[in-house]
XYZ file of C-alpha atoms in Angstrom:
522
model
C 26.669 26.905 6.477
C 29.043 24.380 4.976
C 28.182 21.887 2.297
C 25.918 19.126 3.609
C 27.301 15.609 3.486
C 24.427 14.378 1.338
C 24.852 17.006 -1.389
C 26.040 15.450 -4.632
C 27.257 16.589 -8.013
C 28.920 19.848 -9.037
C 28.684 23.272 -7.411
C 26.341 24.820 -9.940
C 27.060 28.363 -8.776
C 30.598 27.929 -10.143
C 29.274 26.813 -13.512
C 29.451 23.677 -15.615
C 30.187 23.155 -19.294
C 26.998 23.394 -21.318
C 27.697 20.082 -23.046
C 27.419 18.267 -19.692
C 23.639 18.296 -19.991
C 21.664 17.488 -23.140
C 18.134 18.458 -24.075
C 15.618 16.647 -21.898
C 18.207 15.646 -19.324
C 18.555 16.580 -15.660
C 21.632 16.976 -13.470
C 21.855 16.901 -9.686
C 24.151 19.473 -8.103
C 24.120 22.042 -5.331
C 24.250 25.742 -4.585
C 25.516 26.646 -1.139
C 23.991 24.103 1.228
C 20.990 23.245 -0.967
C 20.598 20.393 -3.437
C 19.588 21.731 -6.847
C 18.184 20.006 -9.922
C 19.331 21.477 -13.235
C 17.154 20.663 -16.253
C 17.599 21.445 -19.941
C 14.421 21.653 -21.996
C 14.264 22.922 -25.580
C 17.438 25.007 -25.271
C 16.291 26.533 -21.966
C 17.794 25.779 -18.586
C 15.882 25.521 -15.305
C 17.114 25.080 -11.744
C 14.863 24.063 -8.853
C 15.192 22.494 -5.423
C 15.946 18.802 -5.699
C 13.708 17.669 -2.834
C 9.926 17.324 -3.001
C 8.123 19.548 -0.507
C 5.695 16.731 0.355
C 7.711 13.896 1.936
C 11.193 14.849 0.698
C 11.250 12.630 -2.383
C 14.346 12.835 -4.661
C 13.239 14.831 -7.699
C 16.353 13.870 -9.664
C 14.881 10.346 -9.782
C 11.576 11.675 -11.084
C 10.198 12.399 -14.543
C 10.540 15.554 -16.605
C 7.439 16.332 -18.671
C 7.721 19.578 -20.597
C 8.449 22.331 -18.095
C 7.437 20.228 -15.082
C 9.122 17.701 -12.801
C 7.177 14.868 -11.163
C 8.187 13.291 -7.851
C 8.856 9.528 -8.011
C 7.413 8.806 -4.578
C 3.880 10.195 -4.603
C 3.581 11.901 -8.011
C 3.577 15.534 -6.894
C 4.260 17.914 -9.780
C 6.252 21.169 -9.833
C 6.740 23.985 -12.329
C 10.393 24.096 -13.423
C 10.156 27.800 -14.197
C 8.710 28.972 -10.871
C 8.979 26.036 -8.450
C 5.218 26.188 -7.865
C 3.525 23.013 -6.657
C 1.102 22.325 -9.511
C -0.444 19.098 -8.284
C -0.943 17.470 -4.911
C 0.130 15.857 -2.701
C 2.694 18.664 -2.529
C 0.930 21.851 -1.438
C 4.042 24.022 -1.036
C 6.496 25.174 -3.725
C 10.141 24.296 -4.092
C 12.820 26.943 -4.663
C 13.625 28.102 -8.178
C 16.901 29.727 -9.255
C 17.912 31.952 -12.136
C 20.194 30.298 -14.675
C 22.664 32.090 -16.955
C 24.619 30.842 -19.983
C 27.978 32.615 -20.296
C 30.891 31.612 -22.501
C 29.642 28.078 -23.047
C 29.101 27.506 -19.325
C 25.898 27.280 -17.288
C 25.702 29.150 -13.987
C 22.969 28.855 -11.374
C 22.793 32.251 -9.675
C 20.277 33.779 -7.282
C 16.910 32.434 -6.165
C 13.753 33.671 -7.824
C 11.198 35.495 -5.717
C 7.995 33.597 -5.029
C 4.868 35.079 -6.512
C 1.132 34.910 -5.860
C -1.122 35.183 -8.887
C -3.209 38.328 -8.790
C -6.769 38.569 -10.063
C -9.499 41.131 -10.228
C -11.626 39.974 -7.338
C -13.961 41.405 -4.742
C -13.167 41.183 -1.053
C -16.898 40.859 -0.424
C -17.020 37.406 -2.036
C -17.608 34.641 0.507
C -16.692 30.994 -0.013
C -17.696 28.247 2.412
C -15.918 24.884 2.408
C -17.565 22.048 4.317
C -14.868 19.603 5.408
C -11.215 20.081 6.342
C -9.802 16.862 4.938
C -7.756 16.448 1.782
C -10.155 18.138 -0.650
C -11.296 20.981 1.573
C -7.823 21.973 2.747
C -6.287 21.764 -0.726
C -9.109 23.921 -2.078
C -8.648 26.626 0.550
C -4.904 26.806 -0.072
C -5.404 26.823 -3.854
C -7.848 29.741 -3.618
C -5.240 31.889 -1.909
C -2.425 30.738 -4.223
C -4.461 31.856 -7.206
C -5.318 35.274 -5.890
C -8.727 34.917 -4.265
C -8.980 37.768 -1.738
C -12.499 37.162 -0.466
C -13.538 35.450 2.757
C -12.861 31.719 3.189
C -14.592 29.711 5.908
C -13.829 26.028 6.446
C -16.306 24.110 8.587
C -15.200 20.848 10.170
C -16.500 18.535 12.859
C -12.874 17.788 13.752
C -11.368 19.541 16.764
C -7.962 19.789 15.070
C -6.650 21.878 12.196
C -6.038 19.871 8.978
C -3.651 16.954 9.253
C -2.036 14.351 7.021
C -4.518 11.482 7.246
C -2.369 8.922 5.309
C 0.216 9.188 8.086
C -2.305 8.022 10.685
C -2.088 4.405 9.524
C 1.599 4.549 8.605
C 4.579 6.249 10.260
C 2.677 8.187 12.923
C 0.859 5.092 14.158
C 4.111 3.129 14.032
C 5.850 5.730 16.204
C 8.296 6.703 13.464
C 6.925 10.183 12.711
C 7.154 13.139 15.094
C 4.040 15.082 15.998
C 4.941 18.025 13.752
C 4.772 15.770 10.677
C 1.053 15.302 11.142
C -0.158 18.866 10.596
C -0.500 19.872 6.953
C 0.338 23.488 7.791
C 1.108 25.425 10.953
C -1.670 27.493 12.516
C 0.229 30.645 11.548
C -0.070 29.700 7.870
C -3.853 29.756 8.003
C -3.822 33.004 9.972
C -1.483 34.696 7.486
C -3.614 33.489 4.574
C -6.850 34.441 6.323
C -8.356 30.968 6.108
C -10.924 30.821 8.895
C -11.865 27.508 10.518
C -15.055 26.635 12.345
C -13.682 23.705 14.363
C -15.867 21.151 16.163
C -18.813 22.414 14.123
C -21.373 20.560 12.055
C -23.404 21.914 9.169
C -27.034 21.337 10.065
C -28.553 22.609 6.836
C -27.789 24.350 3.553
C -30.361 26.728 2.062
C -29.242 26.875 -1.567
C -31.844 29.510 -2.464
C -30.661 31.960 0.203
C -27.089 30.672 -0.160
C -26.759 30.143 3.563
C -25.071 27.469 5.670
C -26.467 26.861 9.155
C -24.030 25.505 11.754
C -24.529 23.496 14.916
C -22.887 26.294 16.929
C -25.697 28.662 15.959
C -23.825 30.573 13.286
C -25.131 31.195 9.799
C -22.592 31.598 6.979
C -23.578 33.253 3.739
C -21.831 32.024 0.606
C -21.344 32.971 -3.027
C -19.784 29.579 -3.738
C -19.718 26.466 -1.566
C -17.634 23.313 -1.713
C -18.865 20.088 -0.175
C -15.909 17.965 0.910
C -17.575 15.974 3.664
C -15.579 12.777 3.081
C -16.745 9.518 4.560
C -17.331 7.782 7.844
C -16.183 4.283 8.804
C -18.552 1.440 8.081
C -19.781 -0.057 11.362
C -20.381 -3.795 10.938
C -23.395 -5.330 12.646
C -21.420 -7.440 15.096
C -22.471 -8.079 18.719
C -20.044 -6.164 20.930
C -19.106 -3.611 18.238
C -19.897 -0.755 20.671
C -17.540 -1.978 23.397
C -14.956 0.624 24.569
C -11.992 -1.430 23.355
C -13.232 -1.254 19.733
C -11.569 1.482 17.677
C -11.808 2.925 14.176
C -8.941 4.669 12.399
C -10.219 7.731 10.566
C -9.299 10.801 12.601
C -6.287 12.055 14.515
C -8.244 11.532 17.725
C -8.876 7.892 16.705
C -5.159 7.392 16.097
C -4.145 8.921 19.409
C -6.555 6.650 21.265
C -5.039 3.602 19.575
C -1.499 4.793 20.340
C -2.569 5.207 23.970
C -3.620 1.547 24.017
C -0.244 0.421 22.689
C 1.488 1.647 25.837
C 0.208 -1.403 27.691
C -1.582 -3.703 25.240
C 0.064 -6.799 23.813
C -2.489 -8.208 21.350
C -4.789 -6.593 18.802
C -7.359 -7.955 16.359
C -7.885 -5.991 13.149
C -11.179 -6.591 11.340
C -10.613 -6.035 7.634
C -7.707 -6.755 5.273
C -8.005 -3.603 3.168
C -5.548 -0.733 3.014
C -6.281 0.662 6.470
C -6.272 -2.773 8.101
C -2.982 -3.871 6.529
C -1.211 -0.548 7.065
C -2.322 -0.546 10.696
C -1.080 -4.125 11.039
C 2.369 -3.123 9.762
C 2.486 -0.077 12.029
C 1.481 -1.991 15.152
C 3.944 -4.800 14.453
C 6.620 -2.086 14.572
C 5.375 -1.391 18.090
C 5.845 -5.121 18.837
C 2.171 -5.935 19.302
C 0.834 -9.357 18.407
C -1.425 -8.658 15.430
C -4.293 -10.794 14.110
C -6.139 -9.812 10.911
C -9.626 -11.210 10.259
C -11.348 -10.840 6.871
C -13.894 -12.777 4.795
C -11.764 -12.683 1.630
C -9.370 -15.504 0.779
C -6.558 -13.020 0.137
C -5.832 -9.451 1.324
C -7.122 -6.742 -1.032
C -8.322 -9.392 -3.442
C -10.955 -7.281 -5.195
C -8.655 -4.268 -5.522
C -5.270 -5.672 -6.585
C -5.974 -9.313 -7.395
C -4.581 -12.599 -6.175
C -0.932 -12.029 -7.203
C -0.391 -8.804 -5.274
C -2.622 -10.076 -2.475
C -0.389 -13.105 -2.018
C 2.734 -10.902 -1.961
C 1.211 -8.730 0.750
C 0.085 -11.718 2.792
C 3.543 -13.275 2.659
C 5.189 -9.968 3.549
C 3.006 -9.478 6.604
C 3.431 -13.071 7.711
C 7.200 -12.616 7.486
C 6.765 -9.777 9.965
C 4.693 -11.889 12.337
C 1.103 -10.984 11.412
C -1.449 -13.776 11.933
C -4.176 -13.974 9.266
C -7.629 -15.471 9.729
C -8.866 -15.184 6.142
C -12.131 -16.548 4.836
C -13.759 -15.836 8.182
C -16.028 -13.258 9.763
C -16.386 -12.071 13.336
C -19.341 -13.544 15.182
C -18.934 -11.594 18.408
C -16.544 -9.157 20.103
C -16.060 -10.082 23.733
C -14.254 -8.248 26.525
C -10.846 -9.850 25.974
C -11.318 -11.826 22.771
C -12.991 -12.027 19.366
C -15.117 -15.029 18.397
C -14.866 -16.030 14.729
C -17.614 -17.705 12.721
C -15.452 -20.827 12.658
C -15.795 -21.093 16.435
C -12.180 -20.034 17.029
C -11.604 -17.501 19.785
C -8.755 -15.009 19.328
C -7.525 -13.291 22.478
C -6.861 -9.547 22.248
C -6.578 -6.385 24.323
C -8.379 -4.218 21.785
C -9.913 -4.280 18.308
C -9.514 -2.050 15.250
C -12.285 -2.019 12.657
C -11.103 -1.321 9.106
C -14.043 -2.337 6.934
C -14.156 0.671 4.622
C -15.996 3.977 4.647
C -19.405 5.233 3.602
C -19.558 8.613 1.800
C -21.208 11.391 3.793
C -23.804 12.480 1.243
C -26.720 13.405 3.523
C -25.891 17.115 3.561
C -25.564 17.233 -0.232
C -28.881 15.456 -0.598
C -30.535 17.886 1.821
C -29.165 20.795 -0.235
C -30.847 19.360 -3.333
C -27.808 17.847 -5.052
C -28.238 14.737 -7.147
C -26.881 11.763 -5.227
C -26.221 8.252 -6.525
C -23.410 6.301 -4.867
C -21.856 9.680 -4.147
C -22.603 13.244 -5.124
C -22.933 13.496 -8.890
C -20.760 16.215 -10.400
C -19.831 17.228 -13.940
C -16.305 17.449 -15.340
C -15.874 20.810 -13.561
C -16.883 19.250 -10.206
C -20.133 21.233 -10.129
C -23.138 19.603 -8.495
C -26.669 19.855 -9.845
C -27.239 22.886 -7.567
C -25.832 26.193 -8.903
C -22.986 27.564 -6.804
C -22.265 24.272 -5.023
C -19.262 22.099 -5.910
C -18.206 18.722 -4.499
C -14.817 17.025 -4.210
C -13.105 14.133 -2.493
C -14.543 10.854 -1.262
C -18.127 11.936 -1.916
C -17.689 13.115 -5.526
C -18.716 10.862 -8.401
C -17.358 12.369 -11.585
C -17.236 11.446 -15.305
C -13.881 9.748 -15.801
C -12.738 10.184 -19.422
C -10.570 7.051 -19.465
C -13.087 4.514 -18.165
C -15.928 6.414 -19.859
C -18.155 6.152 -16.791
C -18.859 8.018 -13.579
C -16.547 6.878 -10.787
C -15.930 7.679 -7.141
C -12.467 7.168 -5.628
C -11.561 7.170 -1.937
C -7.911 8.183 -2.111
C -6.103 11.111 -0.515
C -4.307 12.418 -3.590
C -7.421 12.266 -5.777
C -9.296 14.256 -3.133
C -6.563 16.897 -2.923
C -6.381 17.310 -6.683
C -10.144 17.554 -6.919
C -10.087 20.229 -4.235
C -7.518 22.168 -6.238
C -9.546 21.906 -9.445
C -12.785 22.825 -7.673
C -11.096 25.930 -6.238
C -10.140 27.136 -9.714
C -13.648 26.563 -11.002
C -15.213 28.301 -8.011
C -13.245 31.375 -9.136
C -14.730 31.147 -12.605
C -12.152 29.062 -14.455
C -13.391 26.181 -16.577
C -10.861 23.475 -15.755
C -11.955 19.917 -16.368
C -10.936 17.396 -13.746
C -9.114 14.792 -15.811
C -6.330 13.770 -13.450
C -5.379 10.104 -13.445
C -6.256 8.510 -10.085
C -3.170 7.541 -8.087
C -2.613 6.102 -4.640
C 0.249 4.631 -2.698
C 0.296 2.248 0.214
C 3.210 1.396 2.478
C 3.868 -1.831 4.379
C 7.122 -1.972 6.361
C 9.772 -1.041 3.772
C 7.604 -1.938 0.777
C 5.715 0.771 -1.098
C 3.152 0.097 -3.814
C 1.952 2.669 -6.340
C -1.296 2.316 -8.291
C -2.114 4.447 -11.343
C -5.508 4.459 -13.047
C -8.819 2.977 -11.973
C -10.429 -0.434 -12.262
C -13.235 -1.966 -10.261
C -14.038 -4.675 -12.809
C -10.761 -5.969 -14.238
C -11.042 -9.238 -16.120
C -7.353 -9.936 -16.740
C -4.016 -9.228 -15.092
C -0.593 -9.192 -16.711
C 2.262 -9.639 -14.227
C 5.633 -8.295 -15.327
C 8.842 -8.754 -13.370
C 9.472 -10.931 -10.323
C 6.887 -11.250 -7.558
C 9.282 -13.131 -5.276
C 11.904 -10.377 -5.345
C 9.180 -7.748 -5.004
C 10.234 -5.919 -8.137
C 7.283 -6.069 -10.483
C 4.390 -4.378 -12.252
C 0.836 -5.575 -12.792
C -1.421 -4.285 -15.571
C -5.161 -4.570 -14.967
C -7.310 -4.953 -18.090
C -10.972 -4.254 -18.774
C -12.119 -5.621 -22.157
C -8.606 -5.463 -23.650
C -8.054 -1.925 -22.332
C -5.331 -1.257 -19.759
C -7.308 0.379 -16.969
C -4.686 0.545 -14.211
C -1.089 -0.353 -13.433
C 0.401 -1.255 -10.059
C 4.153 -1.077 -9.491
C 6.536 -2.157 -6.759
C 10.132 -0.937 -6.924
C 9.488 0.892 -10.209
C 8.736 4.495 -9.309
C 9.929 6.050 -12.558
C 7.885 3.630 -14.636
C 4.823 4.458 -12.529
C 5.275 8.116 -13.465
C 5.647 7.182 -17.122
C 2.401 5.206 -16.976
C 0.643 8.186 -15.401
C 1.984 10.468 -18.146
C 0.764 8.087 -20.854
C -2.670 7.830 -19.224
C -2.808 11.632 -18.875
C -2.237 12.136 -22.592
C -4.453 9.217 -23.643
C -1.358 7.848 -25.370
C -1.945 4.112 -25.758
C 1.199 3.679 -27.857
C 3.364 5.193 -25.123
C 1.538 3.196 -22.458
C 2.169 -0.134 -24.183
C 5.778 0.877 -24.829
C 6.237 1.400 -21.094
C 4.542 -1.896 -20.293
C 6.681 -3.822 -22.798
C 9.747 -2.635 -20.921
C 8.532 -3.962 -17.585
C 9.571 -7.595 -17.957
C 13.171 -6.452 -18.189
C 12.716 -3.420 -15.928
C 14.310 -1.111 -18.468
C 12.448 2.188 -18.986
C 11.934 2.986 -22.681
C 14.128 5.659 -24.164
């Protein structure tokens, strides 16, 4: 194949002068028809694929930390030496090349072979994972990547193999993503890796003494280790008419397909809730040219999560795209072709989407004997109170070392990373889950990244320009920076995450001081 039009920089197979890249720097080039990122770190040179395996983010715009590169879009992390995907949301590796230094020139030569870590392990070991969402799927894949050769069973009530749930309220719902973007992996991948799925199945009971899982289809699965990743279910408000056939939730692929089916003829939709799902669905359906009305009791979208400043930016953005807000109001009744608000106003619509949050599915964990309190309580290794049972994802409430309290987070990337950590610990490793929570949300062409955790911020510091949508917001709890939200500042978001990860307050404040001028610190 010839050189692609979008390949930039030098042909690294032909070599470059060594003084073209200094320690700690990265250089974008190509080898054949592939973009390659060349990195120099402590007198060593590394070459890896320049495109993130998650959504195709440009790794040359990311952050180098030691022998790793972090994607600027969604904070995936890769090993520069091997190309391995170390942290979600990327689950697949990128290519890695051999690099040679000859006569003062650097040459990128042949690709390195991929490798699976081998361990001493028994094929008779049986692991059962309950839930095929972010945490469960990431755990199953991580087990195989790290050499587990025993039996893996994944039980899910869903009729489909694992899919990319964040896409359901974004590009897929908007009609901008093809069907093959939705699946996390092809069916052949799971077959090759011997990951067995019990689809359309519900776990009726767990007997932790006999280490047995009883399924609704009559099967009984024995386990040596079990992972509970049961996620959450949408909150169903107590509104007259909530059970009408035109009322939809947006949690599963089947939910999304039903909504897309409605858009083929519908013209007006009412969305109940101005949280992440509600606003992302509003943006997606506006791209399908539906008239969209959003109803919520708050005075500003996402007020409790991101505060009044970011809430006002999001409201203005959506209004610019034609969304009608009915804020400060609740829904009194859902009628056949309209929604009645508590103000007495009637809003005509062809269907309704309910986006009022989720409730963690903890009943199974409680039945199994796990300690439950606003989620399933786990220790720093994601172990529950019942030996041999781990928990991860939306249901897990873990000791967060930065906020110094037990927290539960309902975000896709957190769930995936917890699944990965739980998998390692199920195999006997002792890896503490200390990842910094991160999420992203997309509205039209605007993407927001949020690093850290705060559910009780008492002060906000806005840096940059809200009107131009190039800004950062630091959220404080008792003088401590608990979280940082960025718009248009992907590299700085990565730098904040790195500072949080290393508990480096000096570095964190250095990054924040740079934000008013949008100049990353050296």
